[in-house]
Coordinates of C-alpha atoms in Angstrom, one line a residue:
X28 CA 112.5 91.0 77.7
X29 CA 115.1 90.3 80.4
X30 CA 115.4 94.0 81.3
X31 CA 111.6 94.3 81.6
X32 CA 111.4 91.1 83.8
X33 CA 114.3 92.4 86.0
X34 CA 112.4 95.6 86.5
X35 CA 109.1 93.7 87.3
X36 CA 111.0 91.7 89.9
X37 CA 112.4 94.9 91.4
X38 CA 108.8 96.0 91.8
X39 CA 108.0 92.7 93.5
X40 CA 110.9 93.1 95.9
X41 CA 109.9 96.7 96.6
X42 CA 106.4 95.6 97.5
X43 CA 107.7 92.7 99.6
X44 CA 109.8 95.0 101.7
X45 CA 107.0 97.5 102.1
X46 CA 104.3 95.7 104.1
X47 CA 102.7 98.9 105.6
X48 CA 102.5 102.5 104.6
X49 CA 105.3 103.2 107.1
X50 CA 107.5 100.7 105.6
X51 CA 106.8 102.0 102.1
X52 CA 108.1 105.4 103.2
X53 CA 111.2 103.8 104.7
X54 CA 111.9 101.9 101.5
X55 CA 111.5 105.1 99.5
X56 CA 113.8 107.0 101.9
X57 CA 116.5 104.3 101.6
X58 CA 116.5 104.6 97.8
X59 CA 116.4 108.4 97.9
X60 CA 119.3 108.4 100.3
X61 CA 121.4 106.2 98.0
X62 CA 120.8 108.8 95.3
X63 CA 122.0 111.6 97.6
X64 CA 118.7 113.2 98.4
X65 CA 118.6 115.2 101.6
X66 CA 115.8 115.0 104.1
X67 CA 114.3 118.3 105.2
X68 CA 112.5 118.9 108.6
X69 CA 109.1 120.5 108.4
X70 CA 110.0 122.7 111.4
X71 CA 113.3 123.9 110.0
X72 CA 114.1 126.8 107.7
X73 CA 114.9 125.6 104.2
X74 CA 118.0 126.5 102.2
X75 CA 117.7 125.0 98.7
X76 CA 120.1 124.7 95.8
X77 CA 119.2 124.2 92.1
X78 CA 119.8 120.7 90.9
X79 CA 119.7 119.1 94.3
X80 CA 117.2 116.5 95.5
X81 CA 115.2 116.8 98.8
X82 CA 112.3 115.1 100.5
X83 CA 110.0 115.5 103.5
X84 CA 107.8 113.0 105.3
X85 CA 104.5 113.3 107.1
X86 CA 103.3 110.9 109.8
X87 CA 105.9 108.5 108.7
X88 CA 103.4 107.2 106.1
X89 CA 103.5 109.9 103.4
X90 CA 106.4 111.4 101.5
X91 CA 107.1 114.2 99.0
X92 CA 110.4 114.3 97.1
X93 CA 111.5 117.1 94.8
X94 CA 114.5 117.9 92.6
X95 CA 115.0 121.6 91.8
X96 CA 115.1 122.4 88.1
X97 CA 117.5 124.7 86.4
X98 CA 114.9 127.2 85.4
X99 CA 113.0 129.9 87.3
X100 CA 110.3 128.0 89.2
X101 CA 107.8 130.9 88.7
X102 CA 108.2 130.6 84.9
X103 CA 108.7 126.8 84.6
X104 CA 106.5 125.5 87.5
X105 CA 106.4 121.9 88.8
X106 CA 106.0 118.5 87.2
X107 CA 104.3 116.2 89.7
X108 CA 103.5 112.5 89.9
X109 CA 101.3 111.5 92.8
X110 CA 100.5 108.0 94.1
X111 CA 99.5 106.5 97.4
X112 CA 101.2 104.3 100.0
X113 CA 98.2 102.5 101.6
X114 CA 96.2 99.5 100.5
X115 CA 93.1 97.7 101.7
X116 CA 93.8 95.6 104.8
X117 CA 92.9 94.9 108.4
X118 CA 94.1 97.1 111.2
X119 CA 94.6 95.6 114.7
X120 CA 92.4 97.2 117.3
X121 CA 93.5 98.3 120.8
X122 CA 93.6 95.4 123.4
X123 CA 93.0 92.9 120.5
X124 CA 93.4 89.6 122.3
X125 CA 90.3 87.4 122.2
X126 CA 90.4 83.9 123.7
X127 CA 87.9 81.4 122.4
X128 CA 86.8 78.4 124.5
X129 CA 90.1 78.7 126.4
X130 CA 91.9 77.0 123.5
X131 CA 92.3 79.6 120.7
X132 CA 93.8 83.1 120.6
X133 CA 92.6 85.5 117.9
X134 CA 93.1 89.2 117.3
X135 CA 90.2 91.7 117.1
X136 CA 90.6 93.7 113.9
X137 CA 88.9 96.5 111.9
X138 CA 88.7 96.6 108.1
X139 CA 90.8 99.3 106.5
X140 CA 89.5 100.4 103.1
X141 CA 87.6 98.0 100.9
X142 CA 89.4 94.7 100.5
X143 CA 87.8 91.7 98.7
X144 CA 87.3 89.8 102.0
X145 CA 87.3 86.2 100.8
X146 CA 90.7 86.6 99.3
X147 CA 92.2 87.0 102.8
X148 CA 90.9 83.6 104.0
X149 CA 93.3 80.6 104.4
X150 CA 96.4 82.6 103.6
X151 CA 99.6 82.9 105.8
X152 CA 99.5 86.5 107.1
X153 CA 101.9 88.6 109.1
X154 CA 101.8 91.9 111.0
X155 CA 103.6 95.1 110.2
X156 CA 103.4 98.8 111.1
X157 CA 104.7 101.1 113.7
X158 CA 104.9 101.2 117.5
X159 CA 104.9 104.3 119.7
X160 CA 107.3 104.1 122.6
X161 CA 107.5 106.2 125.7
X162 CA 110.2 108.9 125.3
X163 CA 111.8 111.7 127.3
X164 CA 109.2 114.2 125.9
X165 CA 105.5 113.3 126.1
X166 CA 104.8 115.3 123.0
X167 CA 107.4 113.4 121.0
X168 CA 107.1 109.6 121.6
X169 CA 109.7 107.5 119.9
X170 CA 108.3 105.9 116.8
X171 CA 109.7 102.5 115.7
X172 CA 108.8 100.3 112.7
X173 CA 108.0 96.7 113.4
X174 CA 107.6 93.8 111.0
X175 CA 107.0 90.3 112.2
X176 CA 108.7 88.6 109.3
X177 CA 107.0 85.3 109.8
X178 CA 103.4 84.1 109.1
X179 CA 101.9 84.4 112.6
X180 CA 98.2 84.6 111.8
X181 CA 95.6 83.2 109.4
X182 CA 91.9 83.8 108.9
X183 CA 90.4 80.3 108.5
X184 CA 87.5 79.4 106.3
X185 CA 84.6 77.2 107.4
X186 CA 84.7 73.7 105.9
X187 CA 82.2 73.0 103.1
X188 CA 80.6 70.4 105.4
X189 CA 79.6 73.1 107.9
X190 CA 78.6 75.6 105.2
X191 CA 77.0 73.8 102.3
X192 CA 76.0 77.1 100.6
X193 CA 79.6 78.5 100.5
X194 CA 79.9 78.0 96.7
X195 CA 76.5 79.7 96.1
X196 CA 77.6 83.0 97.4
X197 CA 78.6 83.9 101.0
X198 CA 78.4 87.2 102.8
X199 CA 81.3 87.5 105.3
X200 CA 80.7 89.4 108.5
X201 CA 83.7 91.7 109.1
X202 CA 83.5 91.4 112.9
X203 CA 82.7 87.7 113.2
X204 CA 84.2 85.9 110.1
X205 CA 87.3 87.9 109.5
X206 CA 89.2 87.7 112.8
X207 CA 92.6 86.1 112.5
X208 CA 93.7 83.0 114.4
X209 CA 97.0 83.6 116.3
X210 CA 97.7 80.6 118.5
X211 CA 96.5 77.7 120.4
X212 CA 96.5 78.4 124.2
X213 CA 95.7 76.6 127.5
X214 CA 93.8 77.7 130.6
X215 CA 96.8 79.4 132.1
X216 CA 97.4 81.7 129.2
X217 CA 97.6 85.4 130.1
X218 CA 95.9 87.2 127.3
X219 CA 95.9 90.7 128.7
X220 CA 98.9 92.6 127.2
X221 CA 100.0 89.6 125.0
X222 CA 100.5 91.8 121.9
X223 CA 102.3 94.5 123.9
X224 CA 104.7 91.9 125.2
X225 CA 105.2 90.4 121.7
X226 CA 106.0 93.9 120.3
X227 CA 108.3 94.7 123.2
X228 CA 110.2 91.4 122.6
X229 CA 110.5 92.2 118.9
X230 CA 111.8 95.7 119.5
X231 CA 114.0 94.6 122.5
X232 CA 112.4 97.1 124.9
X233 CA 110.6 96.9 128.2
X234 CA 106.9 96.3 127.8
X235 CA 106.0 99.4 129.8
X236 CA 107.6 101.5 127.1
X237 CA 105.0 100.4 124.5
X238 CA 102.3 103.1 124.6
X239 CA 100.4 102.5 121.3
X240 CA 100.6 101.0 117.8
X241 CA 99.4 101.2 114.2
X242 CA 99.5 97.6 113.0
X243 CA 98.1 96.0 109.9
X244 CA 97.8 92.5 108.6
X245 CA 99.5 91.7 105.3
X246 CA 100.2 88.7 103.0
X247 CA 103.4 87.0 104.1
X248 CA 104.4 85.5 100.7
X249 CA 106.4 87.3 98.1
X250 CA 104.8 88.1 94.7
X251 CA 105.9 86.3 91.5
X252 CA 105.9 86.5 87.7
X253 CA 103.3 84.3 86.2
X254 CA 101.9 83.4 82.7
X255 CA 103.1 81.1 79.9
X256 CA 105.4 83.8 78.6
X257 CA 106.2 85.4 82.0
X258 CA 104.0 88.4 81.1
X259 CA 102.0 89.0 84.3
X260 CA 102.9 90.2 87.8
X261 CA 101.0 88.5 90.6
X262 CA 101.5 90.4 93.9
X263 CA 99.8 92.0 96.8
X264 CA 99.4 95.8 96.9
X265 CA 100.0 96.5 93.3
X266 CA 97.4 99.1 93.9
X267 CA 99.2 101.4 94.4
X268 CA 102.7 100.5 95.1
X269 CA 103.3 99.7 91.4
X270 CA 102.8 103.5 90.7
X271 CA 104.9 104.5 93.7
X272 CA 107.7 102.3 92.4
X273 CA 107.4 103.6 88.8
X274 CA 107.2 107.2 90.0
X275 CA 110.2 106.8 92.3
X276 CA 112.3 105.1 89.5
X277 CA 111.4 107.9 87.1
X278 CA 112.2 110.6 89.7
X279 CA 115.6 109.1 90.4
X280 CA 116.6 108.5 86.8
X281 CA 115.2 111.5 85.0
X282 CA 117.8 113.9 83.7
X283 CA 118.0 117.5 85.1
X284 CA 115.4 119.7 83.4
X285 CA 114.3 123.3 83.7
X286 CA 111.2 122.3 85.5
X287 CA 111.2 121.2 89.1
X288 CA 110.1 117.5 89.4
X289 CA 108.1 116.3 92.4
X290 CA 107.1 112.8 93.6
X291 CA 104.1 112.8 95.9
X292 CA 103.3 109.6 97.9
X293 CA 100.1 110.2 99.9
X294 CA 98.6 108.0 102.6
X295 CA 94.9 107.1 103.3
X296 CA 93.6 107.2 99.7
X297 CA 91.7 104.0 100.4
X298 CA 89.7 105.7 103.1
X299 CA 89.0 109.0 101.5
X300 CA 92.3 111.0 101.9
X301 CA 90.9 113.3 104.6
X302 CA 94.0 113.2 106.9
X303 CA 97.0 115.4 107.4
X304 CA 99.0 113.0 105.3
X305 CA 96.3 112.5 102.6
X306 CA 95.6 114.2 99.3
X307 CA 92.7 116.2 100.8
X308 CA 95.1 118.2 103.0
X309 CA 97.4 121.2 102.7
X310 CA 100.5 119.0 102.7
X311 CA 101.4 119.3 99.1
X312 CA 100.2 122.9 98.7
X313 CA 102.2 124.0 101.7
X314 CA 105.4 122.3 100.5
X315 CA 105.2 123.8 97.0
X316 CA 104.7 127.2 98.5
X317 CA 107.7 126.8 100.8
X318 CA 109.9 125.8 97.8
X319 CA 108.9 129.0 96.0
X320 CA 109.6 131.1 99.1
X321 CA 112.9 129.3 99.8
X322 CA 114.1 130.2 96.3
X323 CA 113.6 133.9 97.0
X324 CA 110.2 134.4 95.4
X325 CA 106.9 135.7 96.8
X326 CA 103.3 134.5 96.9
X327 CA 102.5 136.0 93.5
X328 CA 105.3 133.8 92.1
X329 CA 103.8 130.8 93.8
X330 CA 100.5 131.3 92.0
X331 CA 102.4 131.7 88.7
X332 CA 104.3 128.5 89.4
X333 CA 101.1 126.6 90.0
X334 CA 99.6 127.7 86.7
X335 CA 102.7 126.5 84.9
X336 CA 102.5 123.1 86.6
X337 CA 101.0 119.7 85.7
X338 CA 100.0 116.8 87.9
X339 CA 99.8 113.1 87.0
X340 CA 97.7 111.3 89.5
X341 CA 99.0 107.7 89.2
X342 CA 96.7 105.0 90.5
X343 CA 96.1 101.5 89.2
X344 CA 93.0 100.9 87.0
X345 CA 90.9 98.1 85.6
X346 CA 91.8 95.8 82.7
X347 CA 89.4 93.7 80.7
X348 CA 88.5 90.6 82.7
X349 CA 88.5 87.4 80.7
X350 CA 85.6 85.9 82.8
X351 CA 83.6 89.1 83.0
X352 CA 83.8 91.0 79.8
X353 CA 80.3 92.2 80.2
X354 CA 81.4 94.4 83.2
X355 CA 83.3 96.7 80.9
X356 CA 82.4 99.6 78.6
X357 CA 81.5 98.1 75.1
X358 CA 84.1 100.2 73.3
X359 CA 86.9 101.2 75.7
X360 CA 88.3 97.9 76.9
X361 CA 91.9 98.2 78.1
X362 CA 93.9 95.0 78.4
X363 CA 96.9 93.9 80.4
X364 CA 100.2 94.7 78.6
X365 CA 98.4 97.1 76.2
X366 CA 99.9 100.1 77.8
X367 CA 99.0 102.7 80.5
X368 CA 95.4 103.8 80.7
X369 CA 94.0 107.3 80.8
X370 CA 91.0 107.4 83.1
X371 CA 87.9 109.3 82.0
X372 CA 84.7 110.0 83.9
X373 CA 81.9 112.4 83.0
X374 CA 81.0 112.8 86.7
X375 CA 84.6 113.9 87.5
X376 CA 85.5 110.8 89.5
X377 CA 88.7 111.3 87.6
X378 CA 90.3 114.7 87.0
X379 CA 91.1 114.0 83.3
X380 CA 89.8 116.4 80.7
X381 CA 90.5 116.8 77.0
X382 CA 93.4 119.1 77.7
X383 CA 95.3 116.9 80.2
X384 CA 94.5 113.7 78.2
X385 CA 96.0 115.2 75.0
X386 CA 99.2 116.1 76.8
X387 CA 99.8 112.6 78.0
X388 CA 98.7 111.1 74.7
X389 CA 101.2 113.1 72.8
X390 CA 103.9 112.5 75.3
X391 CA 103.5 108.7 74.9
X392 CA 103.2 108.9 71.1
X393 CA 106.6 110.7 70.9
X394 CA 108.1 108.0 73.1
X395 CA 106.5 105.1 71.3
X396 CA 104.4 104.0 74.3
X397 CA 100.9 102.6 73.7
X398 CA 98.1 104.3 75.5
X399 CA 94.6 103.0 76.3
X400 CA 91.4 104.7 77.7
X401 CA 89.3 103.5 80.6
X402 CA 85.7 104.5 81.0
X403 CA 83.2 102.7 83.2
X404 CA 80.0 101.3 81.9
X405 CA 77.3 103.9 81.9
X406 CA 75.1 101.8 84.2
X407 CA 77.8 101.1 86.8
X408 CA 79.3 103.4 89.4
X409 CA 83.1 103.4 89.1
X410 CA 85.7 104.3 91.7
X411 CA 87.7 107.5 92.2
X412 CA 91.2 108.4 93.2
X413 CA 93.5 111.2 94.3
X414 CA 93.3 113.2 91.1
X415 CA 90.0 115.1 91.8
X416 CA 91.0 115.4 95.5
X417 CA 94.4 117.0 94.7
X418 CA 92.8 119.2 92.1
X419 CA 90.4 120.6 94.8
X420 CA 93.5 121.6 96.8
X421 CA 95.7 122.9 94.0
X422 CA 94.4 124.7 90.9
X423 CA 96.5 123.0 88.3
X424 CA 96.2 120.8 85.2
X425 CA 95.6 117.2 86.3
X426 CA 95.4 113.8 84.6
X427 CA 94.4 110.5 86.1
X428 CA 96.5 107.7 84.7
X429 CA 97.4 104.2 85.8
X430 CA 98.0 100.6 84.6
X431 CA 95.3 98.0 83.9
X432 CA 95.0 95.3 86.5
X433 CA 92.8 92.4 87.4
X434 CA 91.4 91.6 90.9
X435 CA 91.9 95.1 92.3
X436 CA 91.6 95.1 96.1
X437 CA 92.2 91.4 96.2
X438 CA 95.0 90.3 98.5
X439 CA 96.6 89.2 95.2
X440 CA 96.3 91.5 92.2
X441 CA 97.5 90.8 88.6
X442 CA 99.3 93.3 86.4
X443 CA 101.3 93.3 83.2
X444 CA 105.1 93.2 83.0
X445 CA 105.1 95.4 79.9
X446 CA 102.7 97.9 81.4
X447 CA 105.0 98.6 84.3
X448 CA 107.8 99.2 81.9
X449 CA 105.7 101.4 79.7
X450 CA 104.3 103.7 82.4
X451 CA 107.7 104.1 84.0
X452 CA 109.2 105.3 80.7
X453 CA 106.2 107.7 80.3
X454 CA 106.9 109.1 83.7
X455 CA 110.6 109.7 82.8
X456 CA 109.5 111.4 79.7
X457 CA 106.9 113.5 81.6
X458 CA 109.6 114.8 84.0
X459 CA 112.0 115.9 81.3
X460 CA 109.9 116.9 78.3
X461 CA 110.2 120.6 77.4

């Protein structure tokens, strides 16, 4: 069990050091660099060597890594694992400073994705993201990551005495109730440009160099292992950094195979994927085509490679909730630490079909990994993920898979220690299985 706990704690560290999609990509890049992977520029001509590892980034918030296999790519195709770097949060708006009664400073924010709002109340929060600085070329601003590694904001609840109905159900207004408190101020406080000055100080630059920013709130505290038998992982952003972490580990530790292995880390899944760095873009398709061409093949070989390929869309799923068992399908009821889940939906919210499910089922059976099925109740509308979106961009066999979790989209989600171990082993097997 120690090895599995160590691996779960590595996931917690990975999440803690990745407070924004930009930091997720930086953390991945650091681990890839340690393994000898080489970064490719999107505007340069590529010269690729079999057996080598490469990666590209898009927008600083999405990344695709690939390791060339020993076989002919047109004959062996690609094995792909795709996850996403973003999570529900709050994005800081331009000119966000708001002073209340000349005594409080708060930030104006906008909801990103679909967080469970009340879980963000009364928690120490920090700010992370990237800052655009004035550079020598207006078309190429200097991009710098920023992470205020201290709890500088909090979204306070109302006291029960001022809101007697709070325990009977409360609808929180995103513009009024969810703005974070930053500081106490006096009448002489200069609010205009406060955040710009704070960022400039953090980055050790002049304030007039700060042109713009993409900043998000995040939970300040590190995740932890919980449960009587240390069987659960309590952490922010398990959806979907647990799958990013598992996919990256498998990518770095899988043995060389004939098939080219690919790790795809998209951004913006939580808001529909319709961005240049999201799953509903040509990003992946263009990259795969460039790989085929760089290896001396033509467009016909690219299509052949696609039809020899298989994509695992890896996104966290739902486990049986101990206090809400009636919310689940009466038969298919995946539990935490019961193994990865294959996601199935008749309306194609998931890309899984009988063919792709059978492949993963047999892969796990051969490796001794338990597998579960997730299907929504027939009278409830379930969510979706990047599988169907990716399949609309690339005509290849696709499966939606993930690990069961509780409290998805809460600021603190709960996953299983064993599940994270299981799915990572399945990813390693997927990359290398003949």
